Short mmCIF file of C-alpha atoms and ligand atoms in Angstrom, two decimals:
data_model
loop_
_atom_site.label_atom_id
_atom_site.label_comp_id
_atom_site.label_asym_id
_atom_site.label_seq_id
_atom_site.Cartn_x
_atom_site.Cartn_y
_atom_site.Cartn_z
CA MET A 384 -4.00 7.76 -23.36
CA GLU A 385 -7.52 7.79 -24.82
CA LEU A 386 -8.95 5.68 -21.97
CA ASP A 387 -7.91 8.19 -19.29
CA THR A 388 -9.77 11.16 -17.88
CA LYS A 389 -9.53 14.40 -19.86
CA THR A 390 -8.73 16.27 -16.63
CA PRO A 391 -5.01 17.08 -16.96
CA PRO A 392 -2.58 14.92 -14.97
CA TYR A 393 -0.08 16.20 -12.43
CA LEU A 394 3.25 16.89 -14.11
CA THR A 395 6.79 16.84 -12.79
CA SER A 396 7.25 20.27 -14.39
CA ASP A 397 4.74 21.89 -12.03
CA LYS A 398 6.94 23.42 -9.34
CA SER A 399 4.08 23.85 -6.92
CA SER A 400 3.21 20.14 -7.00
CA PHE A 401 4.52 17.22 -5.00
CA ALA A 402 5.31 15.68 -8.38
CA TYR A 403 8.18 18.14 -8.75
CA VAL A 404 9.42 17.77 -5.15
CA SER A 405 9.28 14.03 -5.49
CA ALA A 406 11.24 13.94 -8.75
CA ARG A 407 13.83 16.45 -7.58
CA ASP A 408 14.39 15.33 -3.98
CA ARG A 409 13.13 11.80 -3.51
CA TRP A 410 14.03 9.83 -6.61
CA PRO A 411 17.79 10.49 -6.50
CA VAL A 412 17.78 9.43 -2.82
CA ILE A 413 15.80 6.28 -3.59
CA ILE A 414 18.23 5.31 -6.37
CA THR A 415 21.21 6.05 -4.08
CA GLN A 416 19.74 3.80 -1.39
CA ALA A 417 19.26 1.05 -3.97
CA ILE A 418 22.91 1.41 -5.03
CA ASP A 419 24.06 1.24 -1.39
CA ASP A 420 22.00 -1.87 -0.76
CA LEU A 421 23.29 -3.64 -3.83
CA TYR A 422 26.87 -2.58 -3.15
CA ARG A 423 26.58 -4.22 0.24
CA SER A 424 25.17 -7.45 -1.16
CA VAL A 425 27.80 -7.53 -3.90
CA SER A 426 30.63 -7.15 -1.41
CA GLU A 427 29.16 -9.89 0.77
CA CYS A 428 28.93 -12.48 -1.99
CA ASP A 429 31.68 -15.06 -2.65
CA SER A 430 31.31 -15.67 -6.34
CA ARG A 431 33.46 -13.42 -8.51
CA GLU A 432 31.12 -13.87 -11.44
CA LYS A 433 28.12 -12.83 -9.39
CA GLN A 434 30.04 -9.82 -8.06
CA ASP A 435 30.89 -8.64 -11.57
CA ASP A 436 27.29 -9.12 -12.61
CA GLY A 437 26.16 -7.02 -9.63
CA LYS A 438 28.68 -4.29 -10.39
CA LYS A 439 27.19 -3.89 -13.86
CA ILE A 440 23.79 -3.27 -12.27
CA ILE A 441 25.35 -0.70 -9.93
CA GLU A 442 26.75 1.13 -12.97
CA GLU A 443 23.35 1.10 -14.61
CA LEU A 444 21.66 2.49 -11.53
CA ALA A 445 24.27 5.24 -11.28
CA ARG A 446 23.56 6.10 -14.92
CA LEU A 447 19.83 6.19 -14.22
CA LYS A 448 20.40 8.60 -11.33
CA TYR A 449 22.49 10.82 -13.61
CA GLU A 450 19.72 10.83 -16.22
CA VAL A 451 17.12 11.87 -13.63
CA GLN A 452 19.24 14.61 -12.13
CA HIS A 453 20.24 15.99 -15.53
CA ASP A 454 16.71 15.91 -16.88
CA ARG A 455 17.58 13.63 -19.78
CA LYS A 456 14.90 12.15 -22.07
CA LEU A 457 13.47 8.83 -20.92
CA THR A 458 14.74 5.91 -22.99
CA PRO A 459 12.62 2.89 -23.95
CA ILE A 460 12.57 0.01 -21.46
CA LYS A 461 14.91 -2.74 -22.71
CA ASP A 462 13.20 -5.95 -23.69
CA ASP A 463 13.60 -8.22 -20.68
CA GLY A 464 10.79 -10.52 -21.76
CA GLY A 465 8.20 -8.74 -19.58
CA VAL A 466 4.70 -8.63 -21.04
CA ASP A 467 4.47 -4.96 -20.09
CA VAL A 468 7.53 -3.68 -21.99
CA ALA A 469 5.46 -2.81 -25.07
CA ILE A 470 2.90 -1.00 -22.88
CA TYR A 471 5.58 1.17 -21.26
CA ASN A 472 7.33 1.89 -24.53
CA SER A 473 4.31 2.69 -26.65
CA GLU A 474 3.07 5.11 -24.03
CA LEU A 475 6.49 6.73 -23.86
CA GLU A 476 6.33 7.23 -27.62
CA GLN A 477 2.79 8.65 -27.40
CA LEU A 478 4.01 11.12 -24.79
CA GLY A 479 6.67 12.27 -27.26
CA THR A 480 9.63 10.78 -25.33
CA PRO A 481 9.81 13.63 -22.81
CA SER A 482 12.44 14.29 -20.14
CA TRP A 483 12.22 13.57 -16.40
CA PHE A 484 11.05 17.03 -15.38
CA ASN A 485 8.44 17.49 -18.08
CA ILE A 486 6.24 14.44 -17.96
CA PRO A 487 3.09 13.10 -16.23
CA TRP A 488 4.14 12.19 -12.70
CA LEU A 489 2.29 8.89 -12.59
CA TYR A 490 3.81 7.51 -15.78
CA CYS A 491 7.28 8.67 -14.89
CA GLU A 492 7.31 7.30 -11.35
CA CYS A 493 6.09 3.88 -12.54
CA TYR A 494 8.71 3.98 -15.31
CA LEU A 495 11.41 4.58 -12.69
CA TYR A 496 10.62 1.35 -10.86
CA ARG A 497 10.09 -0.61 -14.08
CA ARG A 498 13.44 0.62 -15.34
CA LEU A 499 15.17 -0.39 -12.09
CA HIS A 500 13.63 -3.83 -12.44
CA THR A 501 14.99 -4.26 -15.99
CA SER A 502 18.56 -3.91 -14.75
CA PHE A 503 17.99 -6.85 -12.43
CA SER A 504 15.90 -9.00 -14.73
CA LEU A 505 18.50 -8.76 -17.52
CA SER A 506 21.28 -9.85 -15.18
CA THR A 507 22.36 -13.45 -14.73
CA HIS A 508 22.60 -13.76 -10.95
CA TRP A 509 20.32 -11.02 -9.60
CA LYS A 510 17.08 -11.62 -11.46
CA ASN A 511 14.94 -12.08 -8.37
CA TYR A 512 16.84 -9.79 -6.04
CA ASP A 513 14.63 -7.30 -4.19
CA VAL A 514 16.78 -4.23 -3.72
CA PHE A 515 14.29 -2.82 -1.20
CA SER A 516 13.93 -5.92 0.93
CA ARG A 517 16.40 -4.80 3.64
CA GLN A 518 14.52 -1.52 4.11
CA LYS A 519 11.20 -3.34 4.40
CA ILE A 520 12.48 -5.72 7.05
CA LYS A 521 14.16 -2.93 9.00
CA THR A 522 10.95 -0.88 9.13
CA PHE A 523 8.92 -3.87 10.24
CA ARG A 524 11.39 -4.62 13.04
CA SER A 525 11.20 -1.03 14.20
CA SER A 526 7.41 -1.19 14.54
CA ARG A 527 7.77 -3.92 17.18
CA PRO A 528 5.79 -2.16 19.98
CA ALA A 529 2.75 -1.55 17.78
CA VAL A 530 2.97 -5.07 16.33
CA LEU A 531 2.96 -6.65 19.79
CA GLU A 532 0.19 -4.43 21.07
CA LEU A 533 -2.04 -5.24 18.12
CA ALA A 534 -1.27 -8.96 18.34
CA ALA A 535 -2.47 -9.00 21.96
CA ARG A 536 -5.66 -7.10 21.10
CA TYR A 537 -6.38 -9.21 18.04
CA ARG A 538 -6.06 -12.41 20.06
CA ASP A 539 -8.45 -11.06 22.74
CA LEU A 540 -10.99 -9.94 20.16
CA VAL A 541 -10.99 -13.13 18.14
CA THR A 542 -11.23 -15.23 21.28
CA GLN A 543 -14.14 -13.14 22.56
CA MET A 544 -15.88 -13.22 19.20
CA GLY A 545 -15.70 -17.01 19.41
CA HIS A 546 -17.44 -16.90 22.81
CA ASP A 547 -20.08 -14.43 21.64
CA LYS A 548 -20.99 -16.32 18.46
CA GLY A 549 -24.73 -16.68 18.04
CA LYS A 550 -25.61 -13.61 20.08
CA ALA A 551 -27.89 -11.52 17.89
CA ASP A 552 -29.02 -8.67 20.05
CA ILE A 553 -28.93 -5.16 18.70
CA ASP A 554 -26.10 -4.10 21.00
CA HIS A 555 -23.98 -6.89 19.63
CA ASP A 556 -24.68 -5.83 16.04
CA GLU A 557 -23.80 -2.27 16.95
CA ALA A 558 -20.60 -3.46 18.65
CA GLN A 559 -19.72 -5.40 15.49
CA LYS A 560 -20.15 -2.28 13.44
CA ILE A 561 -17.95 -0.21 15.72
CA LEU A 562 -15.36 -2.96 15.65
CA PHE A 563 -15.49 -3.00 11.84
CA LEU A 564 -14.92 0.76 11.76
CA GLU A 565 -12.01 0.43 14.20
CA MET A 566 -10.38 -2.34 12.20
CA CYS A 567 -10.68 -0.39 8.96
CA GLU A 568 -9.26 2.71 10.60
CA ILE A 569 -6.30 0.76 11.98
CA CYS A 570 -5.79 -0.57 8.48
CA LEU A 571 -6.04 2.96 7.09
CA TRP A 572 -3.49 4.53 9.43
CA GLY A 573 -1.12 1.64 8.80
CA ASN A 574 -0.57 3.46 5.51
CA ALA A 575 0.59 6.65 7.25
CA THR A 576 4.20 7.30 8.05
CA ASP A 577 3.16 8.44 11.50
CA LEU A 578 2.13 5.28 13.28
CA SER A 579 1.46 7.19 16.48
CA LEU A 580 -2.04 7.80 15.14
CA LEU A 581 -2.88 4.16 15.73
CA THR A 582 -5.98 3.73 17.75
CA SER A 583 -6.17 1.90 21.02
CA LEU A 584 -9.02 -0.50 21.33
CA THR A 585 -10.30 -2.88 23.97
CA TYR A 586 -13.23 -5.20 23.62
CA GLU A 587 -14.89 -3.72 26.75
CA ASP A 588 -14.83 -0.28 25.18
CA ILE A 589 -16.40 -1.58 22.06
CA GLN A 590 -19.06 -3.48 23.90
CA LYS A 591 -19.92 -0.32 25.75
CA LEU A 592 -20.17 1.25 22.32
CA GLN A 593 -17.46 3.75 23.08
CA GLY A 594 -14.91 4.30 20.34
CA SER A 595 -11.43 4.82 21.73
CA GLU A 596 -10.13 8.30 22.42
CA ALA A 597 -7.20 7.85 20.08
CA ARG A 598 -9.45 6.82 17.23
CA LYS A 599 -11.71 9.76 17.87
CA ALA A 600 -8.70 12.06 17.85
CA SER A 601 -7.45 10.70 14.54
CA GLU A 602 -10.95 10.62 13.11
CA LYS A 603 -10.97 14.39 12.71
CA ASN A 604 -8.18 13.93 10.16
CA ILE A 605 -10.31 11.64 8.01
CA LEU A 606 -11.80 14.14 5.60
CA VAL A 607 -14.18 11.73 3.91
CA ASN A 608 -15.38 8.62 5.74
CA ASP A 609 -17.75 6.25 3.93
CA LEU A 610 -17.10 3.20 6.11
CA GLU A 611 -20.65 2.89 7.42
CA ALA A 612 -21.94 2.35 3.87
CA VAL A 613 -19.34 -0.38 3.35
CA TYR A 614 -20.35 -2.10 6.57
CA ASP A 615 -23.95 -2.09 5.34
CA VAL A 616 -22.97 -3.83 2.12
CA LEU A 617 -21.10 -6.58 3.98
CA ARG A 618 -23.77 -6.99 6.65
CA LYS A 619 -26.56 -7.23 4.08
CA ALA A 620 -24.66 -9.86 2.08
CA LYS A 621 -24.14 -11.86 5.27
CA HIS A 622 -27.78 -11.61 6.34
CA ALA A 623 -28.94 -12.52 2.84
CA GLY A 624 -27.21 -15.85 3.44
CA LYS A 625 -24.91 -15.49 0.45
CA LYS A 626 -22.54 -18.45 0.63
CA GLU A 627 -19.36 -17.01 -0.78
CA ARG A 628 -18.70 -13.43 0.20
CA ARG A 629 -15.35 -12.21 -1.00
CA VAL A 630 -13.42 -9.09 -0.04
CA ASP A 631 -10.36 -8.07 -2.07
CA ILE A 632 -7.47 -5.99 -0.84
CA VAL A 633 -5.26 -4.37 -3.46
CA LEU A 634 -2.24 -4.16 -1.22
CA ASP A 635 0.17 -1.31 -0.76
CA ASN A 636 3.15 -1.58 1.57
CA ALA A 637 4.89 -4.54 3.20
CA GLY A 638 5.81 -4.79 6.87
CA PHE A 639 3.56 -2.99 9.30
CA GLU A 640 0.97 -2.05 6.69
CA LEU A 641 0.68 -5.64 5.45
CA TYR A 642 0.41 -6.70 9.07
CA VAL A 643 -2.60 -4.43 9.67
CA ASP A 644 -4.09 -5.54 6.35
CA LEU A 645 -3.95 -9.09 7.66
CA ILE A 646 -5.48 -7.97 10.94
CA LEU A 647 -8.41 -6.59 8.93
CA ALA A 648 -8.57 -9.67 6.70
CA GLY A 649 -8.46 -11.99 9.73
CA TYR A 650 -11.16 -9.97 11.45
CA LEU A 651 -13.45 -10.06 8.38
CA LEU A 652 -13.09 -13.83 8.16
CA SER A 653 -13.45 -14.49 11.91
CA SER A 654 -16.52 -12.26 12.19
CA GLY A 655 -18.16 -13.84 9.13
CA LEU A 656 -18.35 -10.51 7.31
CA ALA A 657 -16.40 -12.27 4.54
CA THR A 658 -15.76 -15.89 3.69
CA VAL A 659 -12.76 -15.30 1.43
CA VAL A 660 -10.18 -12.52 1.28
CA VAL A 661 -8.07 -12.12 -1.85
CA LEU A 662 -4.86 -10.14 -1.51
CA HIS A 663 -3.30 -8.52 -4.58
CA PRO A 664 0.47 -7.97 -4.29
CA LYS A 665 2.89 -6.47 -6.82
CA SER A 666 5.02 -8.64 -9.10
CA ILE A 667 8.19 -6.52 -9.15
CA PRO A 668 9.92 -4.35 -6.50
CA TRP A 669 7.71 -1.28 -6.51
CA PHE A 670 7.68 2.18 -4.92
CA VAL A 671 10.24 0.92 -2.39
CA SER A 672 7.95 -0.65 0.15
CA ASP A 673 5.14 -2.37 -1.78
CA VAL A 674 4.25 -5.98 -1.01
CA LEU A 675 5.72 -8.78 -3.11
CA PRO A 676 4.57 -12.37 -2.54
CA ALA A 677 7.91 -13.01 -0.79
CA ASP A 678 7.08 -10.28 1.76
CA PHE A 679 3.93 -12.13 2.75
CA ALA A 680 5.96 -15.30 3.28
CA ALA A 681 8.57 -13.31 5.25
CA LEU A 682 5.89 -11.83 7.50
CA LEU A 683 4.42 -15.24 8.25
CA SER A 684 7.84 -16.66 9.04
CA ALA A 685 8.58 -13.72 11.38
CA LEU A 686 5.34 -14.52 13.22
CA ALA A 687 6.15 -18.23 13.24
CA ASP A 688 9.42 -17.59 15.03
CA PRO A 689 9.10 -14.14 16.63
CA LYS A 690 12.03 -14.67 18.96
CA ARG A 691 14.41 -15.22 16.08
CA PHE A 692 12.97 -12.25 14.18
CA TYR A 693 12.98 -9.75 17.04
CA GLU A 694 15.79 -10.98 19.26
CA THR A 695 18.53 -11.61 16.70
CA PRO A 696 20.61 -8.42 16.57
CA SER A 697 20.31 -6.62 13.23
CA ASP A 698 23.42 -5.31 11.44
CA ASP A 699 22.70 -1.86 12.89
CA ASP A 700 22.36 -3.37 16.38
CA LYS A 701 25.73 -5.08 15.95
CA LEU A 702 27.38 -1.85 14.84
CA GLN A 703 26.04 -0.08 17.93
CA ASP A 704 26.80 -3.06 20.16
CA LYS A 705 23.12 -3.37 21.10
CA THR A 706 21.09 -6.46 21.95
CA PRO A 707 17.33 -6.30 21.38
CA SER A 708 15.32 -6.86 24.56
CA PRO A 709 13.74 -10.32 24.77
CA LEU A 710 10.05 -10.87 24.07
CA SER A 711 7.85 -11.84 27.02
CA ASP A 712 6.21 -15.28 27.03
CA LYS A 713 2.87 -13.57 26.44
CA ASP A 714 4.23 -11.74 23.39
CA VAL A 715 5.36 -15.04 21.93
CA VAL A 716 1.98 -16.68 22.59
CA ASP A 717 0.12 -13.72 21.02
CA MET A 718 2.28 -13.81 17.92
CA SER A 719 1.94 -17.59 17.61
CA PHE A 720 -1.82 -17.18 17.81
CA LEU A 721 -1.73 -14.80 14.85
CA PHE A 722 0.53 -17.13 12.92
CA GLN A 723 -1.73 -20.10 13.50
CA GLU A 724 -4.87 -18.15 12.58
CA TRP A 725 -3.46 -16.71 9.37
CA ALA A 726 -1.54 -19.79 8.29
CA HIS A 727 -4.72 -21.82 8.79
CA MET A 728 -6.82 -19.35 6.79
CA HIS A 729 -4.19 -19.41 4.07
CA ALA A 730 -4.04 -23.22 4.01
CA GLU A 731 -7.85 -23.44 3.90
CA GLY A 732 -8.00 -21.16 0.88
CA GLN A 733 -9.80 -18.38 2.77
CA LEU A 734 -6.84 -16.04 2.50
CA ILE A 735 -5.46 -15.99 -1.01
CA MET A 736 -2.67 -14.10 -2.81
CA ARG A 737 -3.29 -13.37 -6.47
CA SER A 738 -0.69 -11.55 -8.58
CA ASN A 739 -1.33 -9.67 -11.80
CA ARG A 740 1.11 -7.59 -13.83
CA PHE A 741 -1.63 -4.99 -14.30
CA TRP A 742 -0.83 -3.58 -10.85
CA THR A 743 2.61 -2.50 -12.07
CA HIS A 744 1.49 -1.01 -15.38
CA PRO A 745 2.20 2.69 -15.74
CA GLY A 746 -1.39 3.74 -16.28
CA SER A 747 -4.45 4.68 -14.29
CA TYR A 748 -7.17 2.24 -13.26
CA TRP A 749 -9.49 3.98 -15.73
CA ARG A 750 -7.90 1.53 -18.18
CA LEU A 751 -8.73 -1.62 -16.21
CA PRO A 752 -11.93 -2.73 -18.03
CA SER A 753 -10.32 -2.36 -21.46
CA VAL A 754 -6.75 -3.39 -20.75
CA GLU A 755 -7.27 -6.27 -18.31
CA PRO A 756 -10.88 -7.49 -18.78
CA ASP A 757 -10.28 -10.80 -16.96
CA LEU A 758 -9.08 -9.06 -13.83
CA TYR A 759 -12.01 -6.65 -14.09
CA GLU A 760 -14.50 -9.54 -14.32
CA ASP A 761 -12.81 -11.21 -11.36
CA LEU A 762 -13.09 -8.08 -9.20
CA LYS A 763 -16.79 -7.81 -10.04
CA THR A 764 -17.37 -11.02 -8.09
CA SER A 765 -16.09 -9.38 -4.89
CA GLU A 766 -18.39 -7.69 -2.36
CA VAL A 767 -15.87 -4.91 -1.86
CA VAL A 768 -12.47 -4.21 -3.39
CA ILE A 769 -10.31 -2.27 -0.96
CA PHE A 770 -7.57 -0.18 -2.56
CA LYS A 771 -4.88 0.60 -0.02
CA GLY A 772 -2.67 3.64 0.04
CA ASP A 773 -1.70 6.66 -1.92
CA LEU A 774 -0.52 5.25 -5.22
CA ASN A 775 -3.68 3.17 -5.65
CA TYR A 776 -5.72 6.33 -5.04
CA ARG A 777 -3.67 8.23 -7.61
CA LYS A 778 -4.27 5.45 -10.12
CA LEU A 779 -8.00 5.28 -9.35
CA THR A 780 -8.39 9.01 -9.95
CA GLY A 781 -5.96 9.13 -12.88
CA ASP A 782 -3.58 11.27 -10.78
CA ALA A 783 -5.39 14.24 -12.29
CA ALA A 784 -5.76 17.80 -11.09
CA TRP A 785 -9.45 17.49 -10.21
CA ASP A 786 -11.34 20.18 -8.41
CA PRO A 787 -11.23 18.75 -4.85
CA SER A 788 -15.02 18.86 -4.58
CA THR A 789 -15.44 16.47 -7.54
CA PRO A 790 -17.33 13.40 -6.33
CA PHE A 791 -15.14 10.31 -5.90
CA THR A 792 -17.62 8.33 -8.00
CA GLU A 793 -16.94 10.69 -10.92
CA ALA A 794 -13.16 10.82 -10.47
CA ILE A 795 -12.76 7.04 -10.74
CA GLY A 796 -14.52 7.04 -14.15
CA PRO A 797 -15.19 3.52 -15.47
CA LEU A 798 -14.86 1.97 -11.99
CA GLY A 799 -17.64 4.21 -10.64
CA PRO A 800 -21.43 3.63 -10.50
CA ASN A 801 -22.67 0.73 -12.67
CA SER A 802 -19.15 -0.63 -13.12
CA GLY A 803 -20.11 -3.76 -11.24
CA VAL A 804 -17.25 -3.17 -8.78
CA ASN A 805 -17.67 -1.84 -5.24
CA VAL A 806 -14.58 0.30 -4.71
CA LEU A 807 -13.29 1.40 -1.32
CA ALA A 808 -10.17 3.56 -1.10
CA LEU A 809 -8.35 3.61 2.25
CA ARG A 810 -5.76 6.31 1.69
CA THR A 811 -3.62 8.61 3.77
CA CYS A 812 -2.81 11.58 1.56
CA LYS A 813 0.77 11.67 0.24
CA ALA A 814 0.25 13.39 -3.12
CA ASP A 815 -1.63 16.34 -4.61
CA VAL A 816 -4.75 14.68 -5.95
CA VAL A 817 -7.78 14.67 -3.70
CA VAL A 818 -11.50 14.50 -4.44
CA GLY A 819 -14.76 14.22 -2.57
CA LEU A 820 -14.12 17.19 -0.27
CA LYS A 821 -16.74 19.71 0.78
CA LEU A 822 -16.70 23.05 -0.98
CA GLY A 823 -14.10 25.28 0.67
CA GLN A 824 -12.55 22.45 2.72
CA ASP A 825 -9.30 22.43 0.74
CA GLU A 826 -8.90 26.20 1.24
CA GLU A 827 -9.61 25.80 4.96
CA ILE A 828 -6.87 23.22 5.43
CA ARG A 829 -4.47 25.13 3.23
CA ALA A 830 -4.85 28.04 5.66
CA THR A 831 -3.73 25.89 8.64
CA GLU A 832 -0.07 25.63 9.66
CA GLY A 833 1.91 23.68 7.06
CA GLY A 834 -1.14 23.52 4.81
CA GLY A 835 0.49 25.42 1.95
CA GLY A 836 -1.07 28.87 2.50
CA ASP A 837 -0.76 31.14 -0.52
CA SER A 838 2.10 29.16 -2.06
CA GLY A 839 -0.26 27.59 -4.59
CA ALA A 840 0.77 24.18 -3.29
CA ARG A 841 -1.57 21.73 -1.56
CA LYS A 842 1.11 20.92 1.01
CA TRP A 843 -1.30 19.54 3.59
CA ALA A 844 -1.90 16.57 1.33
CA TRP A 845 1.73 15.46 1.14
CA SER A 846 2.57 14.08 4.58
CA GLY A 847 0.12 11.30 5.44
CA LYS A 848 -1.43 13.37 8.23
CA TRP A 849 -4.83 13.56 6.53
CA ALA A 850 -6.84 10.74 5.06
CA VAL A 851 -9.78 9.99 2.79
CA VAL A 852 -11.92 6.86 2.99
CA SER A 853 -14.08 6.91 -0.13
CA PHE A 854 -16.59 4.36 -1.32
CA SER A 855 -18.23 3.95 -4.69
CA GLN A 856 -21.05 1.44 -4.90
CA GLY A 857 -20.69 0.03 -8.39
CA LYS A 858 -23.44 -2.58 -8.16
O1 LIG B 1944 6.23 10.29 -1.72
C1 LIG B 1944 5.74 10.17 -2.97
C2 LIG B 1944 5.25 8.82 -3.26
O2 LIG B 1944 6.24 8.04 -3.86
C3 LIG B 1944 4.06 8.97 -4.11
O3 LIG B 1944 4.46 9.15 -5.36
C4 LIG B 1944 3.32 7.73 -3.90
O4 LIG B 1944 2.03 7.91 -4.29
C5 LIG B 1944 3.57 7.51 -2.47
O5 LIG B 1944 4.79 8.09 -2.16
C6 LIG B 1944 3.63 6.10 -2.09
O6 LIG B 1944 2.78 5.96 -1.04
P1 LIG B 1944 1.92 4.67 -0.82
O7 LIG B 1944 2.90 3.65 -0.37
O8 LIG B 1944 0.93 5.07 0.22
O9 LIG B 1944 1.26 4.33 -2.12
MG1 LIG B 1945 3.53 1.93 -1.45
#
């Protein structure tokens, strides 16, 4: 597309890329899991008509899996009334209607989820069914220890911040900054598959200006870290007495990641570093785990009644004859505190959800100013727009094969300097594209164990072990 970078995109045909691995190994599994989920829901439902409707979708998904595995040409998205159908189909035509293993990775992966959605939206009884919802809930339940631990810490911090309000000594400012860095890093690692990297933090530690050991340990895996510059922007806006100071979060995954996003949002609001936080979810089931508005509601209701959420045996528990251990009274109080805080912020209009179909378009964010000018104008009014996760980073950089030492500000094209948008990417690396590294840094990591060595593949960037936190000051 003419609006995109001229640097070539990653292709599913490139056998040394994660694009290829992803198309060959992951997509068939993802479609199979969707079929299994739907099969289960179909067999549980009473209405014959609804069952038959569901079976048709199962057949379509099976056909889609066949097409992927047999490298068939992509077919146009059927008209399901979506405003984006023409966008998907005209780009497919421009690409020359290629096959699954010979196509830009970004377009093709978005097409996969859009195509899945069409099967549901054209049905009668399953239009709003989220085929990934079970997986999202299951993962969130399994992160129970980290959820409880963070709830306890969040409650302590917010309570202490309330007591310390008005203190303006330098140590306090410095503590605030360290706390900001910690919160952002928790939010960052919430995007990793390996949650063990989560930092431990106590208010005493922060007041003594000591970052936690765990955070320090994981910090060496953050290859680019521009958080101090972001803190400066927010602090300056606060000190300038600006009345409305908005932070946006372009969300990634539901469950634990959304939970840590809300921890960050709640912290920004409680500390006065922001007065409004706008959350941007997806509008259709997306890349398995991405947040839909319903996931936000589900998270709040889990917090509202944590005993029901965590103590009711899941289907897996029942199969294994297991009963989840009960929550302590303190756990329940901590969770209720979070619920009250966030529900209050939501009700007061400080914590807002704002959907836009742009987030599930197939293209890069280089297209934003031209394709969705209203959204672009809206984002300009934010102090900082935080883009969470890997896919958002791929879209910001056009999922292109940049030299890894290319500055981030250059790789995000029209959203870079003078765009009017302050862009912060919080991303654990789960794909090939990476920018903003020092000269030779990519080669250095490639030479480490599992880094890819001489294979020609940037394997180190595929697993979520490494991260980049890149900021572009657009105004
Ligand atoms: O594993 C591959 C993949 O589907 C990538 O294509 C995608 O960028 C990533 O996973 C999703 O990760 P995230 O949820 O962090 O965007
Ligand atoms: Mg995601």
